[in-house]
Amino acid sequence: RKKLIMTKILFYINTIHGGGAARVMINLAKYFSEDGYEAILVTSFRDTWEYPVASAVRRFTLEEQEIKQSRLERNLSRISKLRKICKEEKPDILISFMEEPNFRAILATRGLPVKTLVSVRNDPNKEYAGKLGAFVGKVLLPMADGCVFQTKEAQEWFPKKLQKKSKIIYNAVKEDFYRIERKPNRGEIVTCGRLTEQKNHALLISAFADVVKQYPYATLKIYGEGVLQNTLQEQIDALGLQNKVFLMGVTDDVEKVLKTADLFVLSSDHEGMPNALMEAMAAGVPCISTDCPCGGPRELFGESLKQKLIPCHDAGLMVAKICEFLESAETGLLEKKCAEVFQPQNVNAVWKKYLQEIIDKKSR
C-alpha cells in the first residue's frame, strides 16, 4: 500500500469459462493485484462455470446473462456498457484480449483519458478474416496505444503503425509445471486440446495407426472435449484402435497427465501460442509439433528443437518422427531448457515494463 494513488488496470474479455486466453488474463490480473496495482476484470457475460478469479481482483460483467441480439446490437450495447464502466472507474489503462473485445475497447475509450492495450491471441488470418475482420485489424487496432502479440508472424500481419508500438510476449506457464517429477510410461503418447477441426486430432490418430504396427506397446491419450468427439471415436473404431487410442475428456489436472506422458504431440492446423505445448515443454516432456501458423511452435522450439517440427497435414513424417522418438533415449531436457523463457516471473516482468511505458507516455 506504499503507493498513495494506485495505478488502475481494467481487463476485458468476453468470457472466462475456458480457453488459454482467459487463463492468461486471470493470471495477469492476479499478478498485478498482488504487485500494488488495482485490478478490475470485466467480462461480457457470466457463465455457469468460470475460472476462479483472485479475491483482490474486482469483477464486473456487462450482462448477467448473455443477451441474444443481432451482431450490431450486441456490439453497440457492449461498447456503451464498457464505456460507462470506464467513465465511472477511470482506469489508467484498459487491456483487452481477442478480436471482439479488442475493437470494443478501442471504441469504448475514444475521447476518454484511458490508454488501450489490445492483444492478438490467435492466427490473424483466422481471427481477422473477411472484410469486417480486415477493417478491425488494419484500421481500428492501430488506434490502440499498444498491442501484445504472441509471435513474430502474427505481428507482421498488421500495419507498421501498430507493429512499431507493439511487443511480443509469450504466455506464462504456472510454476507447478516446472516442478513435475516425471515418471513416464513407455510409449504413452498424449495430446491436449479441444476436439475441433483446428486441432486436427484425426491426423494424429491416423499416424498413430501406423506407429502401433511397429510399436504395439504404444498408446495414445487425447484430452479435451468438443464437437468432433463422435467423429473421432468412429475413426478410432474403424481403425480397430479401441484398446490403443483413448478420448479422455477434459481434465483439470494436466500436471498429472504430463507426469506419466512419454511424448507430447501437437497436430494443429493453426494456433496462437499453444499453451498445451508450452506446459508439456515446461514439464520436460519430449515434444513433436506441426509447424502451424502463426508460428507459435517454431518460436517455442527455436533452433535447438526445430528438427521436431513437421509440416501441417504430413501424416507420413509424423509417423517417422514418433517412431524415431520411440527408438531414442530422449528425456525432454532440451524442451525444459527452452521453456525457461516462459517462467511466470520472466513473463510478468515484461508485461509490467511494457504496461508502464504505455501509461507513462503522454497522450498524443
XYZ file of C-alpha atoms in Angstrom:
364
model
C 0.000 0.000 0.000
C 3.028 2.278 -0.280
C 1.652 3.948 -3.393
C -0.910 6.522 -2.368
C -2.508 6.579 -5.784
C -2.635 3.080 -7.200
C -2.402 2.529 -10.924
C -5.753 1.116 -12.007
C -5.951 -1.554 -14.717
C -9.184 -2.705 -16.335
C -9.011 -6.120 -18.032
C -11.691 -7.042 -20.598
C -12.525 -10.361 -22.293
C -15.820 -11.956 -23.406
C -15.887 -14.921 -21.019
C -13.686 -16.759 -18.536
C -15.193 -20.237 -18.883
C -12.403 -21.870 -20.840
C -9.547 -21.343 -23.270
C -5.945 -20.243 -22.893
C -6.535 -16.503 -23.360
C -8.952 -16.328 -20.407
C -6.468 -18.216 -18.201
C -3.662 -15.824 -19.165
C -5.822 -12.774 -18.404
C -6.902 -14.101 -14.996
C -3.299 -14.844 -14.035
C -2.218 -11.360 -15.174
C -4.974 -9.690 -13.144
C -3.899 -11.714 -10.094
C -0.222 -10.792 -10.595
C -0.933 -7.051 -10.895
C -3.338 -7.074 -7.936
C -0.565 -8.620 -5.808
C 2.005 -6.150 -7.108
C 0.356 -2.983 -5.795
C -1.966 -2.218 -8.710
C -5.749 -2.012 -8.596
C -7.045 -4.721 -10.960
C -10.597 -4.965 -12.277
C -11.829 -7.769 -14.545
C -14.738 -7.144 -16.914
C -16.436 -9.902 -18.928
C -19.215 -9.545 -21.492
C -21.398 -12.038 -19.621
C -21.293 -14.575 -16.813
C -21.207 -18.320 -17.322
C -22.386 -21.150 -15.101
C -18.800 -22.423 -14.785
C -15.882 -19.979 -14.763
C -12.185 -19.957 -13.903
C -11.721 -18.739 -10.310
C -10.745 -15.053 -10.039
C -8.315 -13.847 -7.323
C -10.167 -12.252 -4.393
C -8.230 -8.969 -4.718
C -9.485 -8.536 -8.306
C -12.816 -6.692 -8.594
C -15.252 -8.185 -11.064
C -17.812 -6.583 -13.402
C -19.931 -8.112 -16.128
C -21.694 -6.253 -18.932
C -24.603 -8.723 -18.970
C -25.685 -11.056 -16.170
C -26.826 -13.499 -18.857
C -25.664 -13.497 -22.438
C -28.125 -11.363 -24.402
C -29.012 -12.834 -27.788
C -29.200 -9.947 -30.265
C -28.020 -9.194 -33.766
C -24.266 -8.734 -34.029
C -24.621 -4.975 -34.466
C -26.971 -4.534 -31.488
C -24.813 -6.749 -29.300
C -21.660 -4.805 -30.098
C -23.258 -1.358 -29.666
C -24.743 -2.419 -26.331
C -21.462 -3.849 -25.025
C -19.412 -0.855 -26.203
C -21.719 1.572 -24.392
C -21.708 -0.502 -21.171
C -17.929 -0.800 -21.266
C -17.631 2.961 -21.824
C -19.871 3.582 -18.799
C -17.578 1.445 -16.593
C -14.518 3.317 -17.930
C -16.129 6.668 -17.084
C -17.055 5.543 -13.564
C -13.863 3.645 -12.685
C -11.404 5.937 -14.534
C -8.740 3.254 -15.125
C -5.285 4.304 -16.308
C -5.350 1.565 -18.921
C -7.794 -0.927 -20.466
C -6.313 -4.271 -21.540
C -8.401 -6.439 -23.875
C -7.875 -9.901 -25.382
C -9.381 -11.346 -28.599
C -10.966 -9.792 -31.686
C -14.377 -8.533 -30.475
C -13.222 -7.224 -27.068
C -10.279 -5.523 -28.841
C -12.361 -3.347 -31.152
C -14.960 -2.691 -28.430
C -12.186 -1.496 -26.096
C -10.844 0.927 -28.716
C -14.293 2.384 -29.468
C -15.378 2.481 -25.799
C -12.383 4.606 -24.767
C -12.425 7.153 -27.636
C -12.092 10.625 -26.135
C -11.575 9.295 -22.590
C -8.233 9.670 -20.745
C -7.819 5.864 -20.751
C -4.929 4.130 -22.536
C -5.791 0.968 -24.510
C -3.630 -2.118 -24.815
C -5.083 -4.795 -27.108
C -3.790 -8.322 -27.565
C -3.998 -10.690 -30.533
C -4.256 -14.276 -29.250
C -4.756 -16.325 -32.412
C -3.775 -16.606 -36.084
C -4.820 -13.191 -37.531
C -5.690 -14.858 -40.859
C -8.479 -16.649 -38.976
C -9.316 -14.094 -36.277
C -9.405 -11.095 -38.636
C -10.739 -12.854 -41.744
C -13.138 -11.223 -44.230
C -13.818 -7.554 -44.970
C -15.023 -6.673 -41.480
C -12.115 -8.509 -39.855
C -9.620 -6.741 -42.092
C -11.184 -3.369 -41.206
C -10.903 -4.128 -37.488
C -7.330 -5.418 -37.821
C -5.917 -2.860 -40.238
C -7.894 0.281 -39.297
C -9.235 0.030 -35.744
C -6.461 -1.898 -33.960
C -3.708 0.600 -34.902
C -5.717 3.219 -32.938
C -4.746 1.412 -29.701
C -1.871 2.734 -27.566
C -0.168 -0.643 -27.616
C -0.602 -4.255 -28.669
C 0.728 -7.573 -27.387
C 1.371 -10.316 -29.926
C 2.472 -13.854 -29.235
C 4.512 -14.463 -32.379
C 6.518 -12.513 -34.950
C 4.374 -13.944 -37.750
C 1.176 -12.583 -36.147
C 2.801 -9.175 -35.604
C 3.847 -8.910 -39.267
C 0.225 -9.312 -40.454
C -0.700 -5.881 -39.053
C 0.166 -2.360 -40.320
C 3.584 -0.909 -39.479
C 1.848 1.764 -37.374
C 0.700 -0.941 -34.917
C 3.870 -3.043 -35.179
C 6.009 -0.076 -34.081
C 4.215 0.321 -30.755
C 3.666 -3.408 -30.116
C 5.519 -6.100 -28.203
C 5.780 -9.881 -28.481
C 5.121 -11.537 -25.118
C 4.769 -15.288 -24.613
C 2.197 -16.778 -22.271
C 3.416 -17.631 -18.789
C 3.274 -21.246 -17.650
C 2.458 -21.950 -13.988
C 5.451 -22.832 -11.777
C 3.816 -26.183 -10.924
C 4.641 -27.464 -14.421
C 8.368 -26.809 -13.921
C 8.305 -28.824 -10.689
C 6.695 -32.003 -12.050
C 8.730 -35.099 -11.226
C 8.222 -37.223 -14.285
C 7.642 -40.962 -14.248
C 6.923 -41.631 -17.930
C 5.107 -44.782 -19.030
C 6.990 -46.166 -22.014
C 5.108 -45.447 -25.241
C 2.409 -43.240 -23.670
C 1.710 -40.506 -26.227
C -0.571 -37.655 -25.134
C -2.123 -34.505 -26.539
C -4.438 -31.874 -25.031
C -6.827 -29.686 -26.989
C -10.462 -29.169 -27.923
C -11.896 -31.797 -30.279
C -12.277 -29.375 -33.202
C -11.088 -29.148 -36.820
C -8.336 -26.697 -35.832
C -6.591 -29.226 -33.568
C -6.640 -31.939 -36.290
C -6.625 -34.924 -33.910
C -7.705 -37.023 -36.917
C -4.190 -36.605 -38.362
C -2.594 -37.827 -35.136
C -4.942 -40.825 -34.906
C -4.228 -41.940 -38.473
C -0.468 -41.501 -37.939
C -0.685 -43.466 -34.686
C -2.392 -46.357 -36.533
C 0.897 -46.837 -38.426
C 3.084 -46.298 -35.350
C 1.339 -49.017 -33.336
C 2.013 -51.613 -36.071
C 5.737 -51.232 -35.326
C 5.445 -50.467 -31.597
C 2.481 -52.471 -30.268
C 3.090 -51.254 -26.690
C 2.343 -47.603 -27.632
C -0.881 -45.860 -26.545
C -2.438 -42.504 -27.433
C -4.468 -40.442 -24.938
C -6.350 -37.385 -26.209
C -7.555 -34.907 -23.550
C -10.317 -32.427 -24.394
C -13.928 -32.336 -25.499
C -15.702 -30.821 -28.476
C -17.951 -31.213 -31.483
C -15.820 -33.887 -33.170
C -15.991 -36.369 -30.292
C -18.229 -38.870 -32.128
C -16.423 -38.467 -35.452
C -13.051 -39.168 -33.831
C -14.432 -42.143 -31.919
C -15.767 -43.551 -35.215
C -12.313 -43.113 -36.754
C -10.725 -44.947 -33.796
C -13.254 -47.811 -34.105
C -12.830 -48.060 -37.897
C -9.060 -48.432 -37.441
C -9.571 -51.066 -34.724
C -7.726 -48.940 -32.167
C -10.300 -49.119 -29.321
C -7.695 -50.563 -26.922
C -4.928 -48.210 -28.037
C -6.414 -44.725 -28.537
C -8.478 -43.145 -25.770
C -10.601 -39.977 -25.803
C -10.090 -38.998 -22.173
C -12.438 -36.000 -21.957
C -11.470 -32.771 -20.206
C -9.027 -32.836 -17.314
C -8.344 -30.165 -14.708
C -5.128 -31.941 -13.717
C -2.829 -31.518 -16.712
C 0.204 -31.866 -14.421
C -0.816 -35.457 -13.645
C -1.217 -36.190 -17.371
C 2.263 -34.840 -18.159
C 3.843 -36.720 -15.262
C 3.329 -40.088 -16.983
C 3.492 -38.930 -20.625
C 6.382 -40.307 -22.655
C 5.773 -37.961 -25.612
C 3.515 -34.956 -26.326
C 2.279 -34.362 -29.895
C 0.560 -31.225 -31.210
C -1.178 -31.802 -34.561
C -2.956 -28.424 -35.026
C -3.576 -26.715 -38.382
C -3.209 -23.262 -36.795
C -2.547 -21.904 -33.300
C -1.766 -18.662 -31.491
C 0.741 -19.619 -28.826
C -0.265 -23.168 -27.823
C -0.469 -23.369 -24.016
C -0.698 -27.157 -24.004
C 2.619 -27.439 -25.857
C 4.261 -24.889 -23.538
C 3.094 -26.779 -20.437
C 4.482 -30.047 -21.833
C 7.835 -28.361 -22.529
C 7.949 -26.827 -19.033
C 7.355 -30.281 -17.561
C 10.254 -31.650 -19.624
C 8.125 -33.944 -21.814
C 9.677 -34.601 -25.245
C 7.506 -32.872 -27.873
C 6.680 -33.086 -31.583
C 4.537 -30.431 -33.290
C 3.168 -29.313 -36.621
C 4.862 -26.161 -37.913
C 1.496 -24.389 -37.902
C 0.670 -20.736 -38.498
C 1.042 -18.261 -36.914
C 4.466 -19.636 -35.996
C 3.982 -20.440 -32.301
C 5.602 -23.895 -32.176
C 8.501 -22.722 -34.384
C 9.233 -19.847 -31.980
C 8.891 -22.059 -28.900
C 11.208 -24.739 -30.298
C 13.889 -22.319 -31.508
C 16.989 -23.646 -33.247
C 17.636 -26.468 -30.795
C 14.342 -28.297 -31.402
C 13.357 -27.295 -34.930
C 14.009 -30.817 -36.244
C 10.902 -31.844 -34.264
C 8.573 -29.691 -36.370
C 6.559 -31.307 -39.153
C 4.558 -29.648 -41.950
C 0.797 -29.431 -41.298
C -1.169 -32.470 -42.610
C 2.009 -34.573 -43.110
C 0.984 -37.901 -41.553
C 3.974 -39.737 -43.058
C 6.538 -37.502 -41.383
C 4.548 -37.574 -38.138
C 4.802 -41.384 -38.140
C 8.551 -41.185 -38.815
C 9.176 -38.635 -36.018
C 7.136 -40.594 -33.447
C 8.934 -43.838 -34.346
C 12.294 -42.051 -34.219
C 11.420 -40.887 -30.700
C 10.331 -44.378 -29.573
C 13.723 -45.690 -30.742
C 15.644 -42.986 -28.848
C 16.520 -42.465 -25.191
C 15.312 -38.859 -25.249
C 14.405 -37.262 -21.923
C 12.971 -33.818 -22.750
C 15.852 -31.838 -21.241
C 16.064 -29.582 -24.307
C 12.333 -28.841 -24.086
C 12.712 -27.885 -20.426
C 15.638 -25.592 -21.210
C 13.678 -23.785 -23.975
C 10.758 -23.347 -21.537
C 12.747 -21.178 -19.099
C 11.665 -18.090 -21.082
C 8.037 -18.526 -20.108
C 8.526 -18.865 -16.357
C 5.868 -16.574 -14.772
C 8.328 -14.151 -13.170
C 10.031 -13.583 -16.556
C 6.777 -13.051 -18.478
C 5.139 -10.872 -15.807
C 8.197 -8.603 -15.651
C 7.939 -7.976 -19.417
C 4.196 -7.185 -19.167
C 4.787 -4.779 -16.267
C 7.572 -2.882 -18.024
C 5.574 -2.563 -21.272
C 2.396 -1.527 -19.435
C 4.236 1.202 -17.520
C 5.774 2.510 -20.761
C 2.273 2.905 -22.270
C 0.786 4.514 -19.150
C 3.715 6.922 -18.779
C 3.524 8.061 -22.429
C 1.895 11.450 -22.737
C -1.347 11.292 -24.691
C -0.822 12.355 -28.250
